[in-house]
Coordinates of C-alpha atoms in Angstrom, one line a residue:
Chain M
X1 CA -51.9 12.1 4.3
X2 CA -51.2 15.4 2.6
X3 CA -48.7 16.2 5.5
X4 CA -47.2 12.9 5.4
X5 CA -46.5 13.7 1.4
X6 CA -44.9 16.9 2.3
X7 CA -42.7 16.0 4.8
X8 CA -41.6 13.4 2.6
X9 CA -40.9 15.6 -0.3
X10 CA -39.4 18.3 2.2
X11 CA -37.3 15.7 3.5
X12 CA -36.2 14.5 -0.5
X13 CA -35.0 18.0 -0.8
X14 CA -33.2 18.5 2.1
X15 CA -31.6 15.0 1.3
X16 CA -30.8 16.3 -2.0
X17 CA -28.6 19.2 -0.3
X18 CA -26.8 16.6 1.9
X19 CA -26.3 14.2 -0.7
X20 CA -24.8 17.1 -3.2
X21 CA -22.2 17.9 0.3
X22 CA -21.7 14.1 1.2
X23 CA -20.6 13.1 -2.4
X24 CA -17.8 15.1 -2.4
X25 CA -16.6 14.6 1.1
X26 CA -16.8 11.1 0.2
X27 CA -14.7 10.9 -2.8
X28 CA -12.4 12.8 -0.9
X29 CA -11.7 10.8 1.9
X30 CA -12.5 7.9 0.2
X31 CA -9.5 8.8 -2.7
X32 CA -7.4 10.7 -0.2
X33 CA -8.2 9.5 3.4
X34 CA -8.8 13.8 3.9
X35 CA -11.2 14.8 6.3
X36 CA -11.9 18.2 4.9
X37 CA -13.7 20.5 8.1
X38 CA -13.3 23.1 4.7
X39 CA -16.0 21.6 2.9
X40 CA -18.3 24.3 4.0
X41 CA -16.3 26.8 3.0
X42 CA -16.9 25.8 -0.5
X43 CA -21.0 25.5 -0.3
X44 CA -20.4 29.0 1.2
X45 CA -18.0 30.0 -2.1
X46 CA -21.0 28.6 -4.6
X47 CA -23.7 30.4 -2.7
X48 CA -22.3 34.0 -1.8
X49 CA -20.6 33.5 -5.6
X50 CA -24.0 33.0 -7.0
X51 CA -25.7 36.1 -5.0
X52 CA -22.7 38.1 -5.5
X53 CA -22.8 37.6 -9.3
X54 CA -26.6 38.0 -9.6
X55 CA -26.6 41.5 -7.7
X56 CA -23.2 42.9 -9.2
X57 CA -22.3 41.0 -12.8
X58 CA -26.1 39.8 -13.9
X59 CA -28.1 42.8 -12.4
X60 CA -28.9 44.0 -15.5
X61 CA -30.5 40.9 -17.0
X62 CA -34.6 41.1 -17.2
X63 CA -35.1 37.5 -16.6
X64 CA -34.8 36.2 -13.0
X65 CA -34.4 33.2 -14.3
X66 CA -31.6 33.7 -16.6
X67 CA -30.0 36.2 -13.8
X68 CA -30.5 33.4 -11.4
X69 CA -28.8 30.3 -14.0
X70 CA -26.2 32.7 -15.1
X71 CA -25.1 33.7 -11.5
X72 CA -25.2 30.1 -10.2
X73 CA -23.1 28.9 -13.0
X74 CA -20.5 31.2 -12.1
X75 CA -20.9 30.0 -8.7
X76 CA -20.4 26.6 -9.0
X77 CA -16.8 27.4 -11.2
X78 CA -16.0 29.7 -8.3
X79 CA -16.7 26.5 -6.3
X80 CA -14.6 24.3 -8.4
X81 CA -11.8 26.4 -8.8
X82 CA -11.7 27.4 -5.1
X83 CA -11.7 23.6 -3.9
X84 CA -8.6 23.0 -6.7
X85 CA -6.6 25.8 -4.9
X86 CA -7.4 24.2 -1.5
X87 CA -6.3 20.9 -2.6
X88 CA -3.3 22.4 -4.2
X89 CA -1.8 24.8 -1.9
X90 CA -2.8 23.6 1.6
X91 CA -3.6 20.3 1.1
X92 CA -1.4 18.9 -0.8
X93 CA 2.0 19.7 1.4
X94 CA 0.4 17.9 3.9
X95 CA -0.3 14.2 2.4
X96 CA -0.5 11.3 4.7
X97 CA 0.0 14.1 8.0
X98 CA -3.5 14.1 9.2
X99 CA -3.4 16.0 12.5
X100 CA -2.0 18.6 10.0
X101 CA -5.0 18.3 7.4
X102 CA -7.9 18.5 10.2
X103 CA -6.2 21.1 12.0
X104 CA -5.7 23.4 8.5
X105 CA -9.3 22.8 6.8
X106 CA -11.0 23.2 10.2
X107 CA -9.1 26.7 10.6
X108 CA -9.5 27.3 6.8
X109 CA -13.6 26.9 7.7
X110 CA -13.4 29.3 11.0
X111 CA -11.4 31.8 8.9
X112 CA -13.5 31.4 5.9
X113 CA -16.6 32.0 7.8
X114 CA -15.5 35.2 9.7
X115 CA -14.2 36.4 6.3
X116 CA -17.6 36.1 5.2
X117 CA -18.8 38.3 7.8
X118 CA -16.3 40.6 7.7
X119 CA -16.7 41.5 4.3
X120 CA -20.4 41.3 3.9
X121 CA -21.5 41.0 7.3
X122 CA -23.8 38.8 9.3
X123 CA -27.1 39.4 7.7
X124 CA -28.7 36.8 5.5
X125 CA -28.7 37.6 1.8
X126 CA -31.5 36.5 -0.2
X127 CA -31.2 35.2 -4.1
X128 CA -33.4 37.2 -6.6
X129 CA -34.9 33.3 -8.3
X130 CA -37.5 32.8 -11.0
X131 CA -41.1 33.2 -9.0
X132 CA -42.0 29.7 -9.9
X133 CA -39.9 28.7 -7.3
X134 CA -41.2 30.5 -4.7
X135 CA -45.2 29.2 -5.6
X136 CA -46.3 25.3 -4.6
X137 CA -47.2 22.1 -6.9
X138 CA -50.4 20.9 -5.4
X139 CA -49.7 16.6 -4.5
X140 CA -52.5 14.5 -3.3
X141 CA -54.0 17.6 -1.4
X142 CA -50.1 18.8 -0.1
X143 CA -48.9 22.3 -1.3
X144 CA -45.1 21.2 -2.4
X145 CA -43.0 23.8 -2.9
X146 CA -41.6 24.1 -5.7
X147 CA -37.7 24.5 -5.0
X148 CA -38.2 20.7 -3.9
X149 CA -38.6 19.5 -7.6
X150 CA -35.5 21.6 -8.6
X151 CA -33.1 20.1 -5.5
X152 CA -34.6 16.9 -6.1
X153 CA -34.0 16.8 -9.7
X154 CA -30.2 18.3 -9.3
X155 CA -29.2 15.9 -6.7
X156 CA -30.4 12.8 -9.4
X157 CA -28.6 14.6 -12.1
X158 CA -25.8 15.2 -10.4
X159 CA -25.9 11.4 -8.8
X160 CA -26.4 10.3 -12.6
X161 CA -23.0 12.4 -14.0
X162 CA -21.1 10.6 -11.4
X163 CA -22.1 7.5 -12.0
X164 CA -20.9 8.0 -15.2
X165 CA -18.0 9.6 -14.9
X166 CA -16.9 7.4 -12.8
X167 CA -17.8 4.2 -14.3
X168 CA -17.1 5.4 -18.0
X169 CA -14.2 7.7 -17.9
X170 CA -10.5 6.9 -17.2
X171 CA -10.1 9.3 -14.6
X172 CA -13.0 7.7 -13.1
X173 CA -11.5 3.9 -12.8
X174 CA -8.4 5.5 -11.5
X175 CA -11.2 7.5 -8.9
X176 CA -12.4 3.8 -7.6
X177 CA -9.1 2.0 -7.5
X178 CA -7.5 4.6 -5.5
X179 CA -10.2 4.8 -3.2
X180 CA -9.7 0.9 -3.0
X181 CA -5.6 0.9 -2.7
X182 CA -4.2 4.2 -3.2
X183 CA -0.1 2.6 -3.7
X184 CA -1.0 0.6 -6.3
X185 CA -2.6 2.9 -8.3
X186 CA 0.7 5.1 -8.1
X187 CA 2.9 1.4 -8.6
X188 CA 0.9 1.2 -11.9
X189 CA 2.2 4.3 -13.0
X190 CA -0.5 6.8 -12.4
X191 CA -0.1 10.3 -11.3
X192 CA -2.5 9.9 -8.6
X193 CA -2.0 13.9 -7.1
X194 CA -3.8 15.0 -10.4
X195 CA -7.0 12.4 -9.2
X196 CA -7.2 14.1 -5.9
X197 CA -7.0 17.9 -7.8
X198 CA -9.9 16.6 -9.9
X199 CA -12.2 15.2 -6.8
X200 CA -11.8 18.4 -5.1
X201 CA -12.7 20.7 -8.1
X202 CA -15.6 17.9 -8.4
X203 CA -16.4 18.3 -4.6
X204 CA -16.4 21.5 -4.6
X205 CA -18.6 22.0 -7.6
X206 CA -21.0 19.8 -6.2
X207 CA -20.8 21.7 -2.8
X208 CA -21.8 24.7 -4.4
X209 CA -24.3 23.1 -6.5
X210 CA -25.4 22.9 -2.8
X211 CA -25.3 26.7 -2.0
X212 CA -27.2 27.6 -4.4
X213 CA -30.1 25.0 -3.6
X214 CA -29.7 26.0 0.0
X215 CA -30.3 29.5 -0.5
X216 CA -33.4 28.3 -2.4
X217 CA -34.3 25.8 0.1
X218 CA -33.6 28.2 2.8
X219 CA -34.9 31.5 1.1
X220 CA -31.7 32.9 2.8
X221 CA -27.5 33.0 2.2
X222 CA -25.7 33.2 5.6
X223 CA -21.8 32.9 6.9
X224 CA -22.4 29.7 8.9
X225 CA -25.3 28.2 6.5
X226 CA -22.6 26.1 5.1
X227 CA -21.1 24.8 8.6
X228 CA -24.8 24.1 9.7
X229 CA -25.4 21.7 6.5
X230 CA -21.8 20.1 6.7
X231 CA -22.6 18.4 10.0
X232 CA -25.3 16.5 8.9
X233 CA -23.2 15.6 5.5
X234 CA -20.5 14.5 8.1
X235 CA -23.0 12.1 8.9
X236 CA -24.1 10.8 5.8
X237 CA -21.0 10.3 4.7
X238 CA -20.3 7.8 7.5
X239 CA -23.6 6.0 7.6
X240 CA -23.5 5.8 3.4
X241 CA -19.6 4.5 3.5
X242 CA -16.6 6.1 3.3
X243 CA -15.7 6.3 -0.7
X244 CA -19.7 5.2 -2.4
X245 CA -21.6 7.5 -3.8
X246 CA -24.4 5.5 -3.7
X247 CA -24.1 4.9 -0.3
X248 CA -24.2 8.7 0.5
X249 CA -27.4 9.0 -1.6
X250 CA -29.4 6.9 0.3
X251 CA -28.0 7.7 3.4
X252 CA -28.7 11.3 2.7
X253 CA -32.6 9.9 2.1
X254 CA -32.4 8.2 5.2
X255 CA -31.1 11.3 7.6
X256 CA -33.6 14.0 5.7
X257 CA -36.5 11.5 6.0
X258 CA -35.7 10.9 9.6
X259 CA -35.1 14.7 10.5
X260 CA -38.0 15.3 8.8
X261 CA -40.6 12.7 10.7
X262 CA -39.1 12.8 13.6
X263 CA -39.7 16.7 13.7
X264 CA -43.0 16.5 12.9
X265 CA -44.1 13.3 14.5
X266 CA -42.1 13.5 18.1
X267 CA -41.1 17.4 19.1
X268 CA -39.4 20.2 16.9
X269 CA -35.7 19.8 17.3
X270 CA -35.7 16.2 18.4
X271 CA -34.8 15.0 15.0
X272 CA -31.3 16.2 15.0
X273 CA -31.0 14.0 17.9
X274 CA -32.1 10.9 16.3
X275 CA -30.1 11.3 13.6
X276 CA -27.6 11.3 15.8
X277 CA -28.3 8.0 17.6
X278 CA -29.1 6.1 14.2
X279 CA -25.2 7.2 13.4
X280 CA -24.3 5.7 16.8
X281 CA -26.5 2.6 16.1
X282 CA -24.9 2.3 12.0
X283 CA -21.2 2.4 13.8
X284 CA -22.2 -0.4 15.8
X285 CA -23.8 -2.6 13.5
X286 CA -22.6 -1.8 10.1
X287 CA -19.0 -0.1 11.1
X288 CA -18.2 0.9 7.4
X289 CA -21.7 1.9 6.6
X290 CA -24.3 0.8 4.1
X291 CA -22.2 0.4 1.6
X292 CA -19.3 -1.4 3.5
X293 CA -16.5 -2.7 1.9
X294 CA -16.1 0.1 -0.2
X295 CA -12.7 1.7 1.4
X296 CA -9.8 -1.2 1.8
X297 CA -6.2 -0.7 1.9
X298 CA -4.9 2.4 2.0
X299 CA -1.5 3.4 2.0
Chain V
X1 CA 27.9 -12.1 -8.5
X2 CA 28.0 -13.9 -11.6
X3 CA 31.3 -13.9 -13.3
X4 CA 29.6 -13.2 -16.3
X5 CA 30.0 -10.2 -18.3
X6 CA 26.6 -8.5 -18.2
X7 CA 25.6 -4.7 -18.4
X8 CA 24.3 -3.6 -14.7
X9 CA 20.8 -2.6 -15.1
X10 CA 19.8 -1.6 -11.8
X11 CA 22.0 -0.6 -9.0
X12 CA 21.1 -0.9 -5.3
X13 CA 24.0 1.2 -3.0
X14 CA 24.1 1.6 0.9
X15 CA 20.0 1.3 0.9
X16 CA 18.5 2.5 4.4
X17 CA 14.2 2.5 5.2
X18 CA 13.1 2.6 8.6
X19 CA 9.1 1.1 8.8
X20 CA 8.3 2.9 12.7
X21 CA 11.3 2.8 15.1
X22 CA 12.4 0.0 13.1
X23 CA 15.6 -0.1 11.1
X24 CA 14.4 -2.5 8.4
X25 CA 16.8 -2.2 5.7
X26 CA 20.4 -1.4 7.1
X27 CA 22.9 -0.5 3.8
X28 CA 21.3 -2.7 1.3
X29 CA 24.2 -3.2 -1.9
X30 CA 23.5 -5.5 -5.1
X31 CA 23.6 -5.1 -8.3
X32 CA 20.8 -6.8 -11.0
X33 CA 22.4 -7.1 -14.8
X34 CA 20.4 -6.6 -17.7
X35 CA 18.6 -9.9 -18.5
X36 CA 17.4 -12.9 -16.8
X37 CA 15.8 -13.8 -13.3
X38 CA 17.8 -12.8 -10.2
X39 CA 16.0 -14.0 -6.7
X40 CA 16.1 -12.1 -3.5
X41 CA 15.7 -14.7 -0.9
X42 CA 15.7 -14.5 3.0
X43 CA 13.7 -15.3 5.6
X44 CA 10.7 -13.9 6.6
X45 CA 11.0 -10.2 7.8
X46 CA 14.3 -9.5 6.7
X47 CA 13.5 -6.7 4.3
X48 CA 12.8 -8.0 0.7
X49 CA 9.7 -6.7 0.4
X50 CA 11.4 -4.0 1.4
X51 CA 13.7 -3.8 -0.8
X52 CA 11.2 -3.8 -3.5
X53 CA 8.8 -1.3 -2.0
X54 CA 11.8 0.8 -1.4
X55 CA 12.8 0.6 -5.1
X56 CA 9.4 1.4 -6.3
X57 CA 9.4 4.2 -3.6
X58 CA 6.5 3.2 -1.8
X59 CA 8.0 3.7 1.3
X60 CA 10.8 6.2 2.2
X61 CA 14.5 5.6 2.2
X62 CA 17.8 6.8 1.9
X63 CA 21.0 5.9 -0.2
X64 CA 21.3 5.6 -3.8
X65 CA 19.1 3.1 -6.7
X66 CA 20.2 3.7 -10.1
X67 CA 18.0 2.0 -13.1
X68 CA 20.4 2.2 -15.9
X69 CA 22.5 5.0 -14.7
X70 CA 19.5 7.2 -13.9
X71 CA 19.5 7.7 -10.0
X72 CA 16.0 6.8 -8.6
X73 CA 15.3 8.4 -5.5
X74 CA 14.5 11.3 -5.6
X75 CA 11.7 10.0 -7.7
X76 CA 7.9 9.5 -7.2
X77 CA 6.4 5.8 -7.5
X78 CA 4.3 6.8 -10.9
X79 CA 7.9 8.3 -12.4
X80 CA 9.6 5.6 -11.1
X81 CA 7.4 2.9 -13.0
X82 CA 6.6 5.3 -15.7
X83 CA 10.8 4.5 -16.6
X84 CA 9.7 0.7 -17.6
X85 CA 9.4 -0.7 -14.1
X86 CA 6.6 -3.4 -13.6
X87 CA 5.8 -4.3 -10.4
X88 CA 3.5 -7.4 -9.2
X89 CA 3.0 -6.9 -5.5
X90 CA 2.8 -9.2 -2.4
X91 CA -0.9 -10.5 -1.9
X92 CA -1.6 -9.7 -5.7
X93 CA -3.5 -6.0 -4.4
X94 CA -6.3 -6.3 -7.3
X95 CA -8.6 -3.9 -7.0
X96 CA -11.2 -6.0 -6.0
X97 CA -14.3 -3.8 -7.1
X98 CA -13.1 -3.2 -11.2
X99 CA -14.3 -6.2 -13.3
X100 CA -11.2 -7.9 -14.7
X101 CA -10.9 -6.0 -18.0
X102 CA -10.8 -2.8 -15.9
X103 CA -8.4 -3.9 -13.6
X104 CA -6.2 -4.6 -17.0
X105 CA -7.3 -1.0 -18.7
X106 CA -6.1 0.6 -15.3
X107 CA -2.4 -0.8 -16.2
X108 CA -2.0 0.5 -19.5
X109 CA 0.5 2.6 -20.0
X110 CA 2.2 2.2 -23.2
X111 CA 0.4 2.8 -26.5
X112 CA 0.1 -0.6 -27.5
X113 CA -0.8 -2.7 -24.8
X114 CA -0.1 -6.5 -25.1
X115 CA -3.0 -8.0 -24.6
X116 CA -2.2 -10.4 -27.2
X117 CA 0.3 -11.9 -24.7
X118 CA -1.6 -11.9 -21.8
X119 CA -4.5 -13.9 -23.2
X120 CA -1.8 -16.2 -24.8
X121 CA -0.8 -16.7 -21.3
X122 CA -4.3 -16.3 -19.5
X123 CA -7.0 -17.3 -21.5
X124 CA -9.2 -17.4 -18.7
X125 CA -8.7 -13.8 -18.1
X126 CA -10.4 -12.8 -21.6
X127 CA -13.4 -15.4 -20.7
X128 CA -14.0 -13.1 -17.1
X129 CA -13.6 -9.7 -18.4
X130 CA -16.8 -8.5 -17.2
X131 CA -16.0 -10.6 -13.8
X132 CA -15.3 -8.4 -10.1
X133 CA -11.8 -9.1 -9.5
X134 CA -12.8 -9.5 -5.6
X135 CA -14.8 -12.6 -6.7
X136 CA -11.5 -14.3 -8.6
X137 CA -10.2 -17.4 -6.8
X138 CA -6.2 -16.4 -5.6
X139 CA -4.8 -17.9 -8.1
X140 CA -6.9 -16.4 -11.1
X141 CA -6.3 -12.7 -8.8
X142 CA -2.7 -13.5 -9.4
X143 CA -2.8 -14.1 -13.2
X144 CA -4.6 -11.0 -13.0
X145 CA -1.4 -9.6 -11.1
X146 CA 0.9 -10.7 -13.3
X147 CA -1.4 -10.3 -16.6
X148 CA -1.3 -5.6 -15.1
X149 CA 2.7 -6.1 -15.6
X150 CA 3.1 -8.1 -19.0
X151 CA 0.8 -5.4 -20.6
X152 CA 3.3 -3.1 -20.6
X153 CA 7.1 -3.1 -21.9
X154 CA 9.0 -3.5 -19.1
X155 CA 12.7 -3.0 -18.6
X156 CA 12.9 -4.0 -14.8
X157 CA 10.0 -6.9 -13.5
X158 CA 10.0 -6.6 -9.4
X159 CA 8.0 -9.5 -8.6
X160 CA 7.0 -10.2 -5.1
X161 CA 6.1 -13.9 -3.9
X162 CA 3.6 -14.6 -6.6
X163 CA 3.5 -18.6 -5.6
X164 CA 2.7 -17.4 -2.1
X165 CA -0.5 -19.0 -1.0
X166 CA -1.5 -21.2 -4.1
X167 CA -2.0 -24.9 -5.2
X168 CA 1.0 -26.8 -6.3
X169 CA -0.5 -27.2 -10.0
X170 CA -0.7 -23.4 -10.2
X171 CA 2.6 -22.9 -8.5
X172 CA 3.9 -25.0 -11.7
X173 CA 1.6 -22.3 -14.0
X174 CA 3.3 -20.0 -12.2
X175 CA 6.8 -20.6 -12.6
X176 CA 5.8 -21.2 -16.2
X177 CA 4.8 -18.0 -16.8
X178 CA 8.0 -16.3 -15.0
X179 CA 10.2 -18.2 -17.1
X180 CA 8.2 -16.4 -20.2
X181 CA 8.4 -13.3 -18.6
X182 CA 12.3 -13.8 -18.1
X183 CA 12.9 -13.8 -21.7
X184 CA 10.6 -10.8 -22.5
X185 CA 12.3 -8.7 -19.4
X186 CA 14.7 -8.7 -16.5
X187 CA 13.3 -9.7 -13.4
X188 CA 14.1 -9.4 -9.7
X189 CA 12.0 -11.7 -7.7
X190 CA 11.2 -12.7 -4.1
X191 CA 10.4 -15.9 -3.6
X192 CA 10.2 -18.4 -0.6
X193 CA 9.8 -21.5 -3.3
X194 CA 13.1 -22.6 -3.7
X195 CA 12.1 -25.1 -6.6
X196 CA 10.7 -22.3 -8.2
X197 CA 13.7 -20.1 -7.5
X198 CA 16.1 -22.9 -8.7
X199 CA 14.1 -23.3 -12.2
X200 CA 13.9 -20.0 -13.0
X201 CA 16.9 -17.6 -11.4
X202 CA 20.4 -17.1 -12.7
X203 CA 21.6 -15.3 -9.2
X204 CA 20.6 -15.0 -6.0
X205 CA 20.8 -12.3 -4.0
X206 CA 20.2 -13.4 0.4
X207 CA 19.1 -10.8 2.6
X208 CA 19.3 -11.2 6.3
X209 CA 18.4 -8.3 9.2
X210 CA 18.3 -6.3 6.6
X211 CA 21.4 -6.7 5.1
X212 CA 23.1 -8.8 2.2
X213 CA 24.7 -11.3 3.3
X214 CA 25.2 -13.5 0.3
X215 CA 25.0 -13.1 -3.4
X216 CA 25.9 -15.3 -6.1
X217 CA 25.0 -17.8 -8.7
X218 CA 22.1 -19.1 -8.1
X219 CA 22.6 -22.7 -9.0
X220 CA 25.9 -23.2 -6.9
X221 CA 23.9 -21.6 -4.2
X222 CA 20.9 -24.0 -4.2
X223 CA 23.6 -27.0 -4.5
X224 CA 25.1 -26.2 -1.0
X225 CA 22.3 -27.6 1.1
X226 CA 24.5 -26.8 4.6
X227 CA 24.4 -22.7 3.3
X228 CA 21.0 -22.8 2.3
X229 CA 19.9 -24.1 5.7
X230 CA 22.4 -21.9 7.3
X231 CA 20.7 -18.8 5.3
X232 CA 17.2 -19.2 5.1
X233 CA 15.8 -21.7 7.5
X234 CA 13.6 -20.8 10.1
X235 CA 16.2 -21.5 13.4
X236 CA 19.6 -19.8 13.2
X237 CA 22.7 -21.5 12.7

């Protein structure tokens, strides 16, 4: 039973990460009908911004857990802003060309990575966190670790701020309706190019919300960590529905958990594999995912 | 066009769009004077949708749209409308997951937004705020249509079949409400109803392969039964 609790909460964590990727890839091509392969590229900005900042900006600060809150908030605005410039400069030309877009953000991501590693090489790079997060919650006889609770609780704030924003604000009704029709949003008058700006920056805030966790989750920082993670958001984003948020959280459940049982239960590596097939079997039942109906005309 | 002295409010020269490898509008020319109704009429395929889409830059073109002197087309959709234009699309294009109050709040765009009018005009519409749009029957999704556009102060109206597809009684409710709209705004309107079209249009304005081929009064248009049927019946003359 105790393992059964861990895996479970393991896999909430890891769901967590994927949900905090898949959101924004969602919005994104749900708003913008952009396949962004560069997505990693900005988990990699939030978590290389946050270690970056913690060894050479908050070094001096005696609290790891203050070094560790400071440097990840300047990682996530590193995140935001470097998603904004994506959107702006190489995105933006290239509206409605979409051979274009995938061929730029997948060669943004390739570059991005061996950039990485050319400046700060290939070895992992580990976060200096509060110890807390490195000791276990004891659950019904299961040693949790602790990171869980923090990736768990993120990913539900996080899921809660967008509800809202996107529900409450004005930017966030334009947000649905252009994920719904795109033209008429514009035929109303809107300046819908200031939209998409804004659900990149939030993408890519939420990406490297991501980073950081990761390099919690993961104890570890690497070049390709954010490439690994985006496949499996790739997927969530599909299974969830192209556009819902909601959709991409409990898809995100649904691929971690699976990964996770599968793992443990059937052989090491095979979960990958069934995550894959339940993909296959979601396309051929439920074509626009669980939360269907969400992505409609699109001009 | 109508003899009558009027001030041109919008003017449509030598308009080209290609949809594909298809040459739908082929050197589109009408003017649209300030005031009243004037219908663009045609039949099906020939490019007023178009015409409207082009006007609204929703799709790309080439020649020259002036509102009021101001030339058009080099100008995105949002700038476009932004300049008083109202549009109220084809197949009403709700957005079927707002409620019905935020499919209104989406169309605001001037300071003061009329809902006075609109609930004047659609009651229901107040009574189903909180209501999906995607659950509206079509004729309450096109009060909703219409309701985005009389929000706002509009100089130009481009309205685009909005009797298509509903009940006689609301086609009547319809009409009604253009005819309002007409004294509030200058409309240019496609529409396949030619009752409608005859209660409500000063001029017409026939497209065919994507070119105008008649414009004129709208009245002494509808009264030659021979032209109409020439013009816009389904087998060619």
């Amino acid at each position: 039973m105790s393992t059964f609790v861990l895996l479970t909460i393991t896999g909430f964590g890891l769901g967590a990460m994927y949900f905090l990727i898949a959101s924004g890839l969602s919005l994104i091509y749900g708003l913008m009908g952009v396949l962004n392969f560069a997505h990693g590229a900005f988990i990699t900005v939030g978590s290389y911004g946050t270690w970056w900042t913690s060894e050479h900006v908050f070094d001096g600060v005696h609290s790891n857990l203050w070094r560790w809150l400071l440097s990840a908030l300047l990682g996530l605005v590193c995140g935001g802003v470097f998603a904004a410039l994506v959107e702006l400069i190489l995105i933006r030309p290239l509206y409605t060309r979409h051979i274009e877009q995938v061929l730029v953000t997948v060669g943004l991501q390739l570059a991005f990575v061996a950039l990485v590693r050319g400046i700060w090489g290939p070895d992992p790079k580990t976060f200096v966190v509060p110890r807390w997060l490195h000791e276990t919650t004891d659950v019904g006889g299961a040693l949790i670790p602790n990171d869980r609770w923090v990736e768990i609780a993120t990913a539900a704030v996080v899921l809660v701020l967008l509800q809202l924003f996107l529900r409450r604000t004005r930017y966030g009704l334009i947000i649905r309706a252009g994920v719904e029709n795109r033209a008429m949003v514009q035929a109303l008058g809107i300046d819908v190019r200031k939209a998409f700006t804004l659900v990149f920056a939030i993408g890519g805030v939420a990406a490297a919300v991501a980073g950081v966790l990761s390099g919690v989750y993961f104890n570890v920082v690497g070049p390709e960590q954010g490439t690994s993670l985006l496949i499996f958001a790739f997927i969530v984003v599909v299974i969830g529905g192209l556009g819902s948020i909601g959709g991409s959280a409990v898809a995100a459940l649904v691929v971690a958990l699976t990964q996770q049982y599968t793992n443990y239960y059937a052989s090491s590596g095979i979960g990958d594999m069934v995550v894959v097939l339940l993909l296959g079997v979601v396309l051929l039942v439920r074509p626009r995912g669980f939360a269907g109906a969400v992505v409609g005309a699109r001009a | 066009m109508s003899a009558v002295a009027t001030r041109t409010l919008l003017a449509v020269r030598d308009l080209h769009v290609y949809l594909g490898q298809s040459h739908v509008l082929q050197g589109v020319t009408f003017d649209v004077p300030e005031g009243g109704v004037v219908a663009l009429l045609g039949r099906n395929g020939v490019g007023k949708t178009t015409t409207l889409r082009a006007i609204l830059g929703l799709v790309d073109r080439r020649g020259s749209i002036r509102l009021e002197g101001s030339e058009l087309t080099g100008m995105s959709t949002h700038r476009i409308v932004r300049r008083s234009v109202g549009y109220v699309p084809e197949d009403r294009d709700v957005f079927t997951g707002l409620t019905v109050a935020e499919n209104l709040r989406l169309a605001e765009r001037d300071d003061a937004p009329r809902y006075d009018l609109v609930y004047e005009l659609f009651p229901e519409l107040r009574e189903r705020g909180t209501q999906r749009a995607g659950t509206l029957s079509g004729g309450q999704q096109q009060m909703v249509a219409i309701a985005r556009a009389l929000l706002n102060d509009n100089r130009l109206l481009l309205v685009d079949e909005p009797t298509k597809g509903l009940a006689p009684a609301l086609v009547a409710e319809v009409a009604r409400v253009l005819e309002r709209l007409a004294e509030l705004t200058t409309v240019l309107l496609v529409e396949q109803n030619l009752g409608v079209v005859r209660r409500i249009a000063q001029e017409v304005i026939v497209l065919d392969q994507g070119r105008v081929v008649h414009a004129g009064d709208a009245k002494e248009f509808l009264d030659e039964p021979d032209l109409v049927k020439r013009m816009l019946s389904v087998g060619r003359a």
